[in-house]
Every structure is written in C-alpha cells, then in structure tokens.
mmCIF file of C-alpha atoms in Angstrom:
data_model
loop_
_atom_site.group_PDB
_atom_site.id
_atom_site.type_symbol
_atom_site.label_atom_id
_atom_site.label_comp_id
_atom_site.label_asym_id
_atom_site.label_seq_id
_atom_site.Cartn_x
_atom_site.Cartn_y
_atom_site.Cartn_z
ATOM 1 C CA MET A 183 16.823 -2.507 0.295
ATOM 2 C CA SER A 184 18.046 -1.070 3.778
ATOM 3 C CA ARG A 185 16.139 0.228 6.851
ATOM 4 C CA LYS A 186 16.306 3.242 5.465
ATOM 5 C CA TRP A 187 14.702 2.692 2.458
ATOM 6 C CA TYR A 188 11.425 1.061 3.965
ATOM 7 C CA TRP A 189 11.514 4.206 6.346
ATOM 8 C CA LEU A 190 11.544 7.200 4.052
ATOM 9 C CA ALA A 191 8.799 4.840 1.947
ATOM 10 C CA TYR A 192 6.667 5.253 5.279
ATOM 11 C CA VAL A 193 6.920 8.604 6.034
ATOM 12 C CA LEU A 194 6.254 8.845 2.003
ATOM 13 C CA LEU A 195 3.000 7.281 1.901
ATOM 14 C CA ALA A 196 2.160 8.839 5.419
ATOM 15 C CA TRP A 197 1.962 12.353 4.033
ATOM 16 C CA GLN A 198 -0.072 10.762 0.628
ATOM 17 C CA PHE A 199 -2.215 9.597 3.136
ATOM 18 C CA ALA A 200 -2.472 12.647 5.484
ATOM 19 C CA LYS A 201 -2.536 14.905 1.715
ATOM 20 C CA THR A 202 -5.371 13.528 0.578
ATOM 21 C CA THR A 203 -7.405 13.278 3.588
ATOM 22 C CA VAL A 204 -7.330 17.016 3.766
ATOM 23 C CA SER A 205 -7.899 17.132 0.262
ATOM 24 C CA ALA A 206 -10.589 14.665 0.448
ATOM 25 C CA PHE A 207 -12.882 15.908 3.320
ATOM 26 C CA SER A 208 -11.876 20.137 1.568
ATOM 27 C CA VAL A 209 -15.077 19.769 -0.879
ATOM 28 C CA PRO A 210 -18.797 18.743 0.083
ATOM 29 C CA TRP A 211 -18.647 14.543 -0.774
ATOM 30 C CA SER A 212 -19.001 13.847 -5.146
ATOM 31 C CA TRP A 213 -16.639 10.701 -5.224
ATOM 32 C CA ALA A 214 -14.022 12.702 -6.429
ATOM 33 C CA LEU A 215 -10.222 11.597 -7.008
ATOM 34 C CA ASP A 216 -9.466 12.138 -3.513
ATOM 35 C CA GLN A 217 -11.930 10.572 -2.221
ATOM 36 C CA LEU A 218 -11.589 7.381 -4.173
ATOM 37 C CA LEU A 219 -7.910 7.174 -2.705
ATOM 38 C CA PHE A 220 -9.154 8.040 0.708
ATOM 39 C CA VAL A 221 -11.311 5.449 0.658
ATOM 40 C CA PHE A 222 -8.281 2.987 -0.962
ATOM 41 C CA PHE A 223 -6.114 4.089 1.692
ATOM 42 C CA VAL A 224 -9.219 3.101 3.991
ATOM 43 C CA LEU A 225 -9.862 -0.108 2.209
ATOM 44 C CA CYS A 226 -6.190 -0.653 2.055
ATOM 45 C CA GLY A 227 -5.193 -0.337 5.995
ATOM 46 C CA ALA A 228 -8.500 -2.541 6.799
ATOM 47 C CA ILE A 229 -7.500 -5.703 4.884
ATOM 48 C CA VAL A 230 -3.337 -5.531 6.568
ATOM 49 C CA LEU A 231 -5.433 -4.906 10.433
ATOM 50 C CA GLY A 232 -7.499 -7.155 9.326
ATOM 51 C CA PHE A 233 -4.770 -9.751 8.203
ATOM 52 C CA TRP A 234 -2.989 -9.760 12.187
ATOM 53 C CA ALA A 235 -6.088 -10.027 13.691
ATOM 54 C CA PHE A 236 -6.723 -12.943 11.657
ATOM 55 C CA THR A 237 -3.049 -14.192 12.282
ATOM 56 C CA TRP A 238 -3.193 -13.493 15.477
ATOM 57 C CA GLN A 239 -6.959 -14.925 16.450
ATOM 58 C CA ARG A 240 -5.509 -18.258 15.462
ATOM 59 C CA GLY A 241 -2.117 -18.187 16.686
ATOM 60 C CA GLY A 242 -2.000 -16.337 19.371
ATOM 61 C CA THR A 243 0.435 -13.475 19.596
ATOM 62 C CA GLU A 244 3.592 -16.808 18.900
ATOM 63 C CA ALA A 245 2.107 -16.788 15.348
ATOM 64 C CA VAL A 246 2.646 -13.410 14.535
ATOM 65 C CA LYS A 247 6.433 -12.236 16.608
ATOM 66 C CA ALA A 248 7.005 -15.760 13.782
ATOM 67 C CA ARG A 249 4.904 -13.599 10.731
ATOM 68 C CA TRP A 250 6.629 -10.258 11.842
ATOM 69 C CA ALA A 251 10.174 -12.327 11.899
ATOM 70 C CA LEU A 252 9.652 -13.707 8.339
ATOM 71 C CA ARG A 253 8.615 -10.620 7.188
ATOM 72 C CA GLN A 254 11.862 -9.231 8.457
ATOM 73 C CA GLN A 255 13.409 -12.087 7.319
ATOM 74 C CA ARG A 256 12.037 -11.384 3.464
ATOM 75 C CA MET A 257 13.283 -8.260 3.992
ATOM 76 C CA ALA A 258 16.625 -8.774 5.233
ATOM 77 C CA ALA A 259 17.030 -11.184 2.168
ATOM 78 C CA PRO A 260 19.058 -10.006 -0.840
ATOM 79 C CA LEU A 261 16.523 -8.376 -4.276
ATOM 80 C CA ASN A 262 16.374 -10.726 -6.608
ATOM 81 C CA LYS A 263 16.310 -8.210 -10.079
ATOM 82 C CA LYS A 264 14.515 -10.549 -12.186
ATOM 83 C CA ALA A 265 11.278 -10.088 -9.967
ATOM 84 C CA PHE A 266 12.111 -6.486 -9.117
ATOM 85 C CA HIS A 267 12.006 -6.007 -12.748
ATOM 86 C CA TRP A 268 8.826 -7.551 -13.647
ATOM 87 C CA SER A 269 7.123 -6.040 -10.324
ATOM 88 C CA LEU A 270 8.152 -2.347 -11.833
ATOM 89 C CA VAL A 271 6.889 -3.579 -14.831
ATOM 90 C CA PHE A 272 3.041 -5.091 -13.338
ATOM 91 C CA TRP A 273 2.409 -2.304 -11.432
ATOM 92 C CA ILE A 274 3.413 1.188 -13.906
ATOM 93 C CA ALA A 275 0.748 -0.932 -16.220
ATOM 94 C CA VAL A 276 -1.668 -1.687 -13.998
ATOM 95 C CA ALA A 277 -1.473 2.751 -13.023
ATOM 96 C CA VAL A 278 -1.492 3.407 -16.504
ATOM 97 C CA VAL A 279 -4.640 1.027 -16.603
ATOM 98 C CA LEU A 280 -6.071 3.039 -14.227
ATOM 99 C CA VAL A 281 -4.891 6.593 -15.578
ATOM 100 C CA ILE A 282 -6.780 5.389 -18.472
ATOM 101 C CA ILE A 283 -9.640 4.060 -16.635
ATOM 102 C CA PHE A 284 -10.001 7.724 -14.579
ATOM 103 C CA ASN A 285 -10.169 9.475 -17.857
ATOM 104 C CA MET A 286 -12.433 7.616 -19.421
ATOM 105 C CA MET A 287 -14.484 8.285 -16.445
ATOM 106 C CA GLN A 288 -14.232 11.952 -16.711
ATOM 107 C CA ARG A 289 -15.250 12.106 -20.401
#
C-alpha cells in the first residue's frame, strides 16, 4: 500500500475520532454507543503511547528510531494477499460479533 493511502486512513481515523468525541459529549453521559467508542479510542491511543514510552524507556531514542525504521520497512514491503484476506475475514467477523452483542444489549 502506498503512503498516500496510509495518510488517507489517518485522516479518516481522525475525522471519525472527532465526530465520535462531539457526539459523545453532546448528550449526558449514559454509556451510549458514541461514548463507548470514545472510551475505546482513548484506550487504544493510551496503549499505543504506552508501547512507545516503554520502548523509549528500555532503549532510549535509538530503540525508538530502530522500531520506527522497522515499522517503515514493514509498511513498504509487498502485501501478502493471503494474509490480507484472512485479516479481512477476521475483522469482518469481529465487527459482526460486536454488532450482535450491541443489539442484544439494546433489548
């Protein structure tokens, strides 16, 4: 995948986060879907920041640069179509299960 598609994904993610944040705080807190998504986004961000902080704590700036270079190398690698298809199937299954759980909670 080229770099422009990653930037598009980041822009879409930022837009979704902003939209969810506005929706979550537009109503009194009652653990609605937008509020759950907001908490999920914040937890995901905290996990990523914690990972990078842990990497920096263990190896300093050099470890962060090495990890970032490895990440860039993986992003530039050719796409494994079989792994991509199984990943897609997995995440679609996760989404379907989450929709079923959410609909059961609504009843």
